[in-house]
Coordinates of N, CA and C and ligand atoms in Angstrom, one line a residue:
X1 N -152.7 -44.9 -100.8 CA -153.0 -45.9 -99.8 C -152.4 -47.3 -100.2
X2 N -152.0 -48.0 -99.2 CA -151.4 -49.3 -99.4 C -152.4 -50.2 -100.1
X3 N -151.9 -50.9 -101.1 CA -152.8 -51.8 -101.8 C -152.6 -53.2 -101.1
X4 N -153.7 -53.8 -100.9 CA -153.7 -55.1 -100.1 C -154.2 -56.2 -101.0
X5 N -153.5 -57.3 -101.2 CA -154.0 -58.4 -102.0 C -154.3 -59.6 -101.1
X6 N -155.5 -60.1 -101.4 CA -155.9 -61.3 -100.6 C -156.5 -62.3 -101.6
X7 N -156.3 -63.6 -101.4 CA -157.0 -64.6 -102.2 C -158.3 -64.8 -101.6
X8 N -159.4 -64.7 -102.5 CA -160.7 -65.1 -101.9 C -160.9 -66.6 -101.9
X9 N -162.0 -67.0 -101.4 CA -162.3 -68.4 -101.3 C -163.4 -68.9 -102.3
X10 N -163.4 -68.3 -103.4 CA -164.4 -68.7 -104.5 C -163.7 -69.8 -105.3
X11 N -164.3 -71.0 -105.2 CA -163.6 -72.1 -105.9 C -164.1 -72.3 -107.3
X12 N -165.2 -71.6 -107.7 CA -165.8 -71.9 -109.1 C -164.7 -71.7 -110.2
X13 N -164.6 -72.6 -111.0 CA -163.6 -72.5 -112.2 C -162.2 -72.9 -111.9
X14 N -161.9 -73.1 -110.6 CA -160.5 -73.6 -110.3 C -160.4 -75.0 -110.5
X15 N -159.2 -75.4 -111.0 CA -158.9 -76.8 -111.2 C -157.9 -77.3 -110.1
X16 N -158.3 -78.2 -109.3 CA -157.5 -78.5 -108.2 C -157.2 -80.0 -108.1
X17 N -156.0 -80.4 -107.9 CA -155.6 -81.8 -107.8 C -155.3 -82.2 -106.4
X18 N -155.7 -83.4 -106.0 CA -155.2 -83.9 -104.7 C -154.3 -85.1 -105.0
X19 N -153.2 -85.1 -104.3 CA -152.3 -86.3 -104.3 C -152.3 -86.9 -102.9
X20 N -152.6 -88.2 -102.8 CA -152.7 -88.8 -101.5 C -151.8 -90.0 -101.3
X21 N -151.2 -90.1 -100.2 CA -150.2 -91.2 -99.9 C -151.0 -92.3 -99.2
X22 N -150.9 -93.6 -99.7 CA -151.6 -94.7 -99.2 C -151.1 -95.2 -97.8
X23 N -149.8 -94.9 -97.5 CA -149.3 -95.4 -96.2 C -150.1 -94.7 -95.1
X24 N -150.4 -95.5 -94.1 CA -151.3 -95.0 -93.0 C -152.7 -94.6 -93.6
X25 N -153.2 -95.5 -94.5 CA -154.3 -95.1 -95.4 C -155.6 -94.7 -94.6
X26 N -155.8 -95.4 -93.4 CA -157.0 -95.1 -92.7 C -157.1 -93.6 -92.3
X27 N -155.9 -93.1 -91.9 CA -155.9 -91.7 -91.5 C -155.9 -90.8 -92.8
X28 N -155.1 -91.1 -93.8 CA -155.1 -90.3 -95.0 C -156.4 -90.2 -95.7
X29 N -157.2 -91.3 -95.6 CA -158.5 -91.2 -96.2 C -159.4 -90.2 -95.5
X30 N -159.2 -90.0 -94.2 CA -160.0 -88.9 -93.5 C -159.5 -87.5 -94.0
X31 N -158.2 -87.4 -94.3 CA -157.7 -86.1 -94.9 C -158.3 -85.9 -96.2
X32 N -158.4 -87.0 -97.0 CA -158.9 -86.8 -98.4 C -160.4 -86.4 -98.3
X33 N -161.2 -87.0 -97.4 CA -162.6 -86.6 -97.2 C -162.7 -85.2 -96.8
X34 N -161.8 -84.8 -95.9 CA -161.8 -83.4 -95.5 C -161.5 -82.4 -96.6
X35 N -160.6 -82.8 -97.4 CA -160.2 -81.9 -98.6 C -161.3 -81.9 -99.6
X36 N -161.9 -83.0 -99.9 CA -163.0 -83.0 -100.9 C -164.2 -82.2 -100.4
X37 N -164.5 -82.3 -99.1 CA -165.6 -81.5 -98.5 C -165.3 -80.0 -98.6
X38 N -164.0 -79.6 -98.4 CA -163.7 -78.2 -98.4 C -163.8 -77.7 -99.9
X39 N -163.4 -78.5 -100.9 CA -163.5 -78.1 -102.3 C -165.0 -77.9 -102.7
X40 N -165.8 -78.9 -102.3 CA -167.2 -78.8 -102.6 C -167.9 -77.6 -102.0
X41 N -167.6 -77.4 -100.7 CA -168.2 -76.3 -100.0 C -167.8 -74.9 -100.5
X42 N -166.7 -74.9 -101.2 CA -166.2 -73.6 -101.7 C -166.4 -73.5 -103.2
X43 N -167.3 -74.4 -103.7 CA -167.7 -74.2 -105.1 C -166.8 -74.8 -106.2
X44 N -165.8 -75.6 -105.9 CA -165.0 -76.2 -106.9 C -165.8 -77.3 -107.5
X45 N -165.9 -77.3 -108.9 CA -166.7 -78.3 -109.6 C -166.0 -79.7 -109.5
X46 N -166.8 -80.7 -109.3 CA -166.2 -82.1 -109.2 C -165.4 -82.4 -110.4
X47 N -165.9 -82.0 -111.6 CA -165.2 -82.3 -112.8 C -163.9 -81.6 -113.0
X48 N -163.6 -80.6 -112.1 CA -162.4 -79.9 -112.2 C -161.4 -80.4 -111.2
X49 N -161.7 -81.5 -110.6 CA -160.8 -82.1 -109.6 C -160.2 -83.4 -110.0
X50 N -159.1 -83.8 -109.4 CA -158.5 -85.1 -109.7 C -157.9 -85.6 -108.4
X51 N -157.9 -86.9 -108.2 CA -157.2 -87.4 -107.1 C -156.2 -88.5 -107.6
X52 N -155.0 -88.4 -107.2 CA -153.9 -89.4 -107.6 C -153.4 -90.0 -106.3
X53 N -153.1 -91.3 -106.3 CA -152.6 -92.0 -105.1 C -151.1 -92.4 -105.4
X54 N -150.3 -92.2 -104.3 CA -148.9 -92.7 -104.4 C -148.7 -93.6 -103.2
X55 N -147.6 -94.4 -103.2 CA -147.5 -95.4 -102.1 C -147.3 -94.7 -100.8
X56 N -146.4 -93.7 -100.7 CA -146.1 -93.1 -99.4 C -145.8 -91.6 -99.5
X57 N -145.7 -90.9 -98.4 CA -145.5 -89.5 -98.5 C -144.1 -89.1 -99.2
X58 N -143.2 -90.1 -99.1 CA -141.9 -89.8 -99.8 C -142.1 -89.5 -101.3
X59 N -143.1 -90.2 -101.9 CA -143.4 -90.1 -103.3 C -144.3 -88.8 -103.7
X60 N -144.7 -88.1 -102.7 CA -145.7 -87.0 -103.0 C -145.0 -85.9 -103.9
X61 N -143.7 -85.5 -103.7 CA -143.1 -84.4 -104.5 C -143.0 -84.7 -105.9
X62 N -142.6 -85.9 -106.3 CA -142.4 -86.2 -107.7 C -143.8 -86.2 -108.5
X63 N -144.8 -86.8 -107.8 CA -146.1 -86.8 -108.4 C -146.6 -85.3 -108.6
X64 N -146.4 -84.5 -107.5 CA -146.8 -83.1 -107.6 C -146.1 -82.4 -108.7
X65 N -144.8 -82.7 -108.9 CA -144.1 -82.0 -109.9 C -144.6 -82.3 -111.3
X66 N -144.9 -83.6 -111.6 CA -145.4 -84.0 -112.9 C -146.7 -83.4 -113.2
X67 N -147.6 -83.4 -112.1 CA -148.9 -82.8 -112.3 C -148.8 -81.3 -112.5
X68 N -148.0 -80.6 -111.7 CA -147.9 -79.2 -111.9 C -147.4 -78.8 -113.3
X69 N -146.5 -79.6 -113.8 CA -145.9 -79.3 -115.1 C -146.9 -79.5 -116.3
X70 N -148.0 -80.2 -116.0 CA -149.0 -80.3 -117.1 C -149.6 -79.0 -117.3
X71 N -149.6 -78.1 -116.4 CA -150.3 -76.8 -116.5 C -151.8 -76.9 -116.4
X72 N -152.3 -78.1 -116.0 CA -153.7 -78.3 -115.9 C -154.3 -77.9 -114.6
X73 N -153.5 -77.6 -113.6 CA -154.0 -77.4 -112.3 C -153.6 -76.0 -111.7
X74 N -154.6 -75.4 -111.1 CA -154.3 -74.1 -110.4 C -153.7 -74.2 -109.1
X75 N -153.9 -75.4 -108.5 CA -153.3 -75.7 -107.1 C -153.3 -77.2 -106.9
X76 N -152.4 -77.6 -106.1 CA -152.3 -79.1 -105.8 C -152.2 -79.2 -104.3
X77 N -153.0 -80.2 -103.8 CA -153.0 -80.5 -102.4 C -152.4 -81.8 -102.1
X78 N -151.3 -81.9 -101.4 CA -150.6 -83.1 -101.1 C -151.0 -83.6 -99.7
X79 N -151.5 -84.8 -99.6 CA -152.0 -85.4 -98.3 C -151.2 -86.6 -97.9
X80 N -150.8 -86.8 -96.7 CA -150.2 -88.0 -96.2 C -150.1 -88.0 -94.7
X81 N -149.7 -89.1 -94.2 CA -149.6 -89.2 -92.7 C -148.3 -89.9 -92.4
X82 N -147.5 -89.2 -91.6 CA -146.2 -89.7 -91.2 C -146.1 -89.8 -89.7
X83 N -146.0 -91.0 -89.2 CA -146.1 -91.2 -87.7 C -144.7 -91.6 -87.2
X84 N -144.2 -90.9 -86.2 CA -142.8 -91.2 -85.8 C -142.5 -92.6 -85.5
X85 N -143.3 -93.2 -84.6 CA -143.0 -94.6 -84.3 C -141.6 -94.7 -83.7
X86 N -140.9 -95.8 -84.1 CA -139.6 -96.0 -83.4 C -138.4 -96.0 -84.4
X87 N -138.6 -95.6 -85.6 CA -137.5 -95.6 -86.5 C -137.1 -94.2 -86.9
X88 N -135.9 -94.1 -87.5 CA -135.4 -92.8 -88.0 C -136.0 -92.6 -89.4
X89 N -136.7 -93.6 -90.0 CA -137.3 -93.5 -91.3 C -138.2 -92.2 -91.3
X90 N -138.9 -92.0 -90.2 CA -139.8 -90.8 -90.0 C -139.1 -89.6 -90.6
X91 N -137.9 -89.3 -90.0 CA -137.3 -88.0 -90.4 C -137.0 -87.9 -91.9
X92 N -136.6 -89.0 -92.5 CA -136.3 -89.0 -93.9 C -137.6 -88.8 -94.7
X93 N -138.6 -89.6 -94.4 CA -139.9 -89.5 -95.1 C -140.5 -88.1 -95.0
X94 N -140.5 -87.6 -93.7 CA -141.1 -86.3 -93.5 C -140.3 -85.2 -94.1
X95 N -139.0 -85.3 -94.0 CA -138.1 -84.3 -94.6 C -138.2 -84.2 -96.1
X96 N -138.2 -85.4 -96.7 CA -138.3 -85.4 -98.2 C -139.6 -84.8 -98.6
X97 N -140.7 -85.2 -97.9 CA -142.0 -84.7 -98.3 C -142.1 -83.2 -98.2
X98 N -141.7 -82.6 -97.0 CA -141.8 -81.2 -96.8 C -140.9 -80.4 -97.7
X99 N -139.6 -80.8 -97.8 CA -138.7 -80.1 -98.6 C -139.0 -80.2 -100.1
X100 N -139.4 -81.4 -100.5 CA -139.7 -81.7 -101.9 C -141.0 -80.9 -102.3
X101 N -142.0 -80.9 -101.5 CA -143.2 -80.2 -101.9 C -143.0 -78.7 -102.0
X102 N -142.2 -78.2 -101.1 CA -141.9 -76.8 -101.1 C -141.1 -76.4 -102.4
X103 N -140.2 -77.3 -102.8 CA -139.4 -77.1 -104.0 C -140.2 -77.1 -105.2
X104 N -141.2 -78.1 -105.3 CA -142.0 -78.2 -106.5 C -142.8 -76.9 -106.7
X105 N -143.3 -76.3 -105.6 CA -144.1 -75.1 -105.7 C -143.2 -74.0 -106.2
X106 N -142.0 -73.8 -105.7 CA -141.1 -72.8 -106.1 C -140.6 -73.0 -107.6
X107 N -140.4 -74.2 -107.9 CA -139.9 -74.5 -109.3 C -140.9 -74.3 -110.4
X108 N -142.2 -74.6 -110.0 CA -143.2 -74.6 -111.0 C -144.1 -73.4 -111.0
X109 N -144.1 -72.7 -109.8 CA -145.0 -71.5 -109.6 C -146.5 -72.0 -109.3
X110 N -146.7 -73.3 -109.2 CA -148.0 -73.7 -108.9 C -148.1 -73.9 -107.4
X111 N -149.1 -73.4 -106.7 CA -149.1 -73.6 -105.2 C -149.3 -75.1 -104.9
X112 N -148.5 -75.6 -104.0 CA -148.6 -77.0 -103.6 C -148.7 -77.0 -102.1
X113 N -149.9 -77.5 -101.6 CA -150.1 -77.4 -100.2 C -149.6 -78.6 -99.5
X114 N -149.0 -78.3 -98.3 CA -148.4 -79.4 -97.5 C -149.5 -79.9 -96.5
X115 N -150.2 -80.9 -96.9 CA -151.3 -81.4 -96.0 C -150.8 -82.8 -95.5
X116 N -149.6 -82.8 -95.0 CA -149.0 -84.1 -94.5 C -148.9 -84.0 -93.0
X117 N -149.7 -84.9 -92.3 CA -149.6 -84.9 -90.9 C -148.3 -85.5 -90.5
X118 N -147.6 -84.9 -89.5 CA -146.3 -85.4 -89.0 C -146.5 -85.5 -87.5
X119 N -146.7 -86.7 -87.0 CA -147.1 -86.8 -85.5 C -146.2 -87.8 -84.8
X120 N -146.3 -87.7 -83.5 CA -145.5 -88.6 -82.7 C -146.2 -90.0 -82.6
X121 N -147.5 -90.0 -82.6 CA -148.2 -91.2 -82.5 C -149.6 -91.2 -83.2
X122 N -150.3 -92.3 -83.2 CA -151.5 -92.5 -83.9 C -152.6 -91.6 -83.3
X123 N -152.6 -91.4 -82.0 CA -153.7 -90.6 -81.4 C -153.6 -89.2 -81.9
X124 N -152.4 -88.6 -82.0 CA -152.3 -87.3 -82.5 C -152.8 -87.2 -83.9
X125 N -152.5 -88.2 -84.7 CA -152.9 -88.3 -86.1 C -154.4 -88.3 -86.2
X126 N -155.1 -89.1 -85.4 CA -156.5 -89.2 -85.4 C -157.1 -87.8 -85.1
X127 N -156.6 -87.2 -84.0 CA -157.1 -85.8 -83.6 C -157.0 -84.8 -84.7
X128 N -156.0 -84.9 -85.6 CA -155.8 -83.9 -86.7 C -156.4 -84.3 -88.0
X129 N -157.1 -85.5 -88.0 CA -157.7 -86.0 -89.2 C -159.2 -86.1 -89.0
X130 N -159.8 -85.0 -88.5 CA -161.2 -85.0 -88.3 C -161.6 -85.2 -86.9
X131 N -160.6 -85.4 -86.0 CA -160.9 -85.5 -84.5 C -161.0 -84.1 -83.9
X132 N -160.6 -84.0 -82.6 CA -160.8 -82.8 -81.9 C -159.9 -81.6 -82.3
X133 N -158.9 -81.9 -83.1 CA -158.0 -80.8 -83.6 C -158.3 -80.4 -85.0
X134 N -159.5 -80.8 -85.5 CA -159.9 -80.4 -86.9 C -159.4 -81.4 -87.9
X135 N -159.3 -80.9 -89.2 CA -158.9 -81.8 -90.3 C -157.9 -81.1 -91.2
X136 N -156.7 -81.6 -91.1 CA -155.6 -80.9 -91.9 C -155.9 -80.9 -93.4
X137 N -156.6 -82.0 -93.9 CA -156.9 -82.0 -95.3 C -157.9 -80.9 -95.7
X138 N -158.9 -80.6 -94.8 CA -159.8 -79.5 -95.1 C -159.1 -78.2 -95.2
X139 N -158.2 -78.0 -94.2 CA -157.5 -76.7 -94.1 C -156.6 -76.6 -95.3
X140 N -155.9 -77.7 -95.7 CA -155.0 -77.6 -96.9 C -155.8 -77.3 -98.2
X141 N -157.0 -77.8 -98.3 CA -157.8 -77.6 -99.5 C -158.2 -76.1 -99.6
X142 N -158.6 -75.6 -98.4 CA -159.0 -74.2 -98.4 C -157.8 -73.3 -98.7
X143 N -156.7 -73.7 -98.2 CA -155.5 -72.9 -98.5 C -155.1 -73.0 -100.0
X144 N -155.5 -74.1 -100.7 CA -155.2 -74.3 -102.1 C -156.0 -73.3 -102.9
X145 N -157.3 -73.1 -102.5 CA -158.2 -72.2 -103.2 C -157.6 -70.7 -103.0
X146 N -157.3 -70.4 -101.7 CA -156.8 -69.1 -101.4 C -155.6 -68.7 -102.2
X147 N -154.6 -69.7 -102.3 CA -153.4 -69.4 -103.0 C -153.6 -69.3 -104.5
X148 N -154.5 -70.2 -105.1 CA -154.8 -70.1 -106.5 C -155.3 -68.7 -106.8
X149 N -156.3 -68.3 -106.0 CA -156.9 -67.0 -106.3 C -155.9 -65.8 -106.1
X150 N -155.1 -65.9 -105.1 CA -154.1 -64.9 -104.8 C -153.1 -64.8 -106.0
X151 N -152.6 -65.9 -106.5 CA -151.7 -65.9 -107.6 C -152.3 -65.4 -108.9
X152 N -153.6 -65.7 -109.1 CA -154.3 -65.2 -110.3 C -154.3 -63.7 -110.2
X153 N -154.6 -63.1 -109.0 CA -154.7 -61.7 -108.9 C -153.3 -61.1 -109.1
X154 N -152.3 -61.7 -108.6 CA -150.9 -61.2 -108.7 C -150.5 -61.1 -110.2
X155 N -150.9 -62.2 -110.9 CA -150.4 -62.3 -112.3 C -151.2 -61.3 -113.2
X156 N -152.3 -60.8 -112.7 CA -153.1 -59.8 -113.5 C -152.7 -58.4 -113.1
X157 N -151.8 -58.2 -112.1 CA -151.4 -56.9 -111.7 C -150.9 -56.1 -112.9
X158 N -151.4 -54.9 -113.1 CA -150.9 -54.0 -114.1 C -151.6 -54.3 -115.5
X159 N -152.5 -55.3 -115.6 CA -153.1 -55.6 -116.8 C -154.3 -54.8 -117.1
X160 N -154.9 -54.1 -116.1 CA -156.1 -53.3 -116.4 C -155.9 -51.9 -116.0
Ligands
INI1 N1 -144.8 -93.2 -95.6 C1 -145.7 -92.4 -95.1 O1 -146.5 -91.8 -95.8 N2 -145.8 -92.3 -93.7 C2 -145.0 -93.0 -92.9 O2 -145.2 -92.9 -91.6 C3 -144.0 -93.9 -93.4 N3 -143.1 -94.6 -92.5 O3 -143.1 -94.4 -91.3 O4 -142.3 -95.4 -93.0 C4 -143.9 -93.9 -94.8 N4 -143.0 -94.7 -95.4 C5 -143.0 -95.1 -96.8 C6 -142.3 -94.1 -97.7 O5 -143.2 -92.9 -97.8 C7 -142.1 -94.6 -99.1 O6 -143.3 -94.9 -99.7 C8 -141.2 -95.8 -99.2 O7 -140.0 -95.6 -98.4 C9 -140.8 -96.2 -100.6 O8 -140.1 -95.1 -101.3

């Protein structure tokens, strides 16, 4: 029979870090609250969590890399808010955040969740930060637990 692997959502014993970008802080704070709520609801101990702040989403990858390399965290949740507005800055910030976060996960083997809102305008951001479209921070934190558990299971394959 085909073996199926799934990460469960038991957060007990997991060490999870949140890295949050202060730019568009009013929105990102809602994402942080959502993420912290998700961790608490899934049994992650407060003492096993950490939150680090960076200036903007552009800086999320380097902070994630340094934290991942400490070996102290089973999963990292990156949170930020990038709103298109009227400049091309958006593409560079969003591109560096998404590409960089993905690379950190691959290079370190630590799951790094992409909880960065990328929207056309403030209304869309509000909707996705606890408004009518849910809370991306909550979802990213649940994903962090699932990925940590899945990778634990994978690393134990063949050990028993
Ligand atoms: N940072 C964000 O997190 N969101 C944005 O929308 C944004 N815009 O639009 O400029 C932004 N810029 C700052 C950037 O992340 C860096 O902090 C800055 O460029 C210094 O490196």
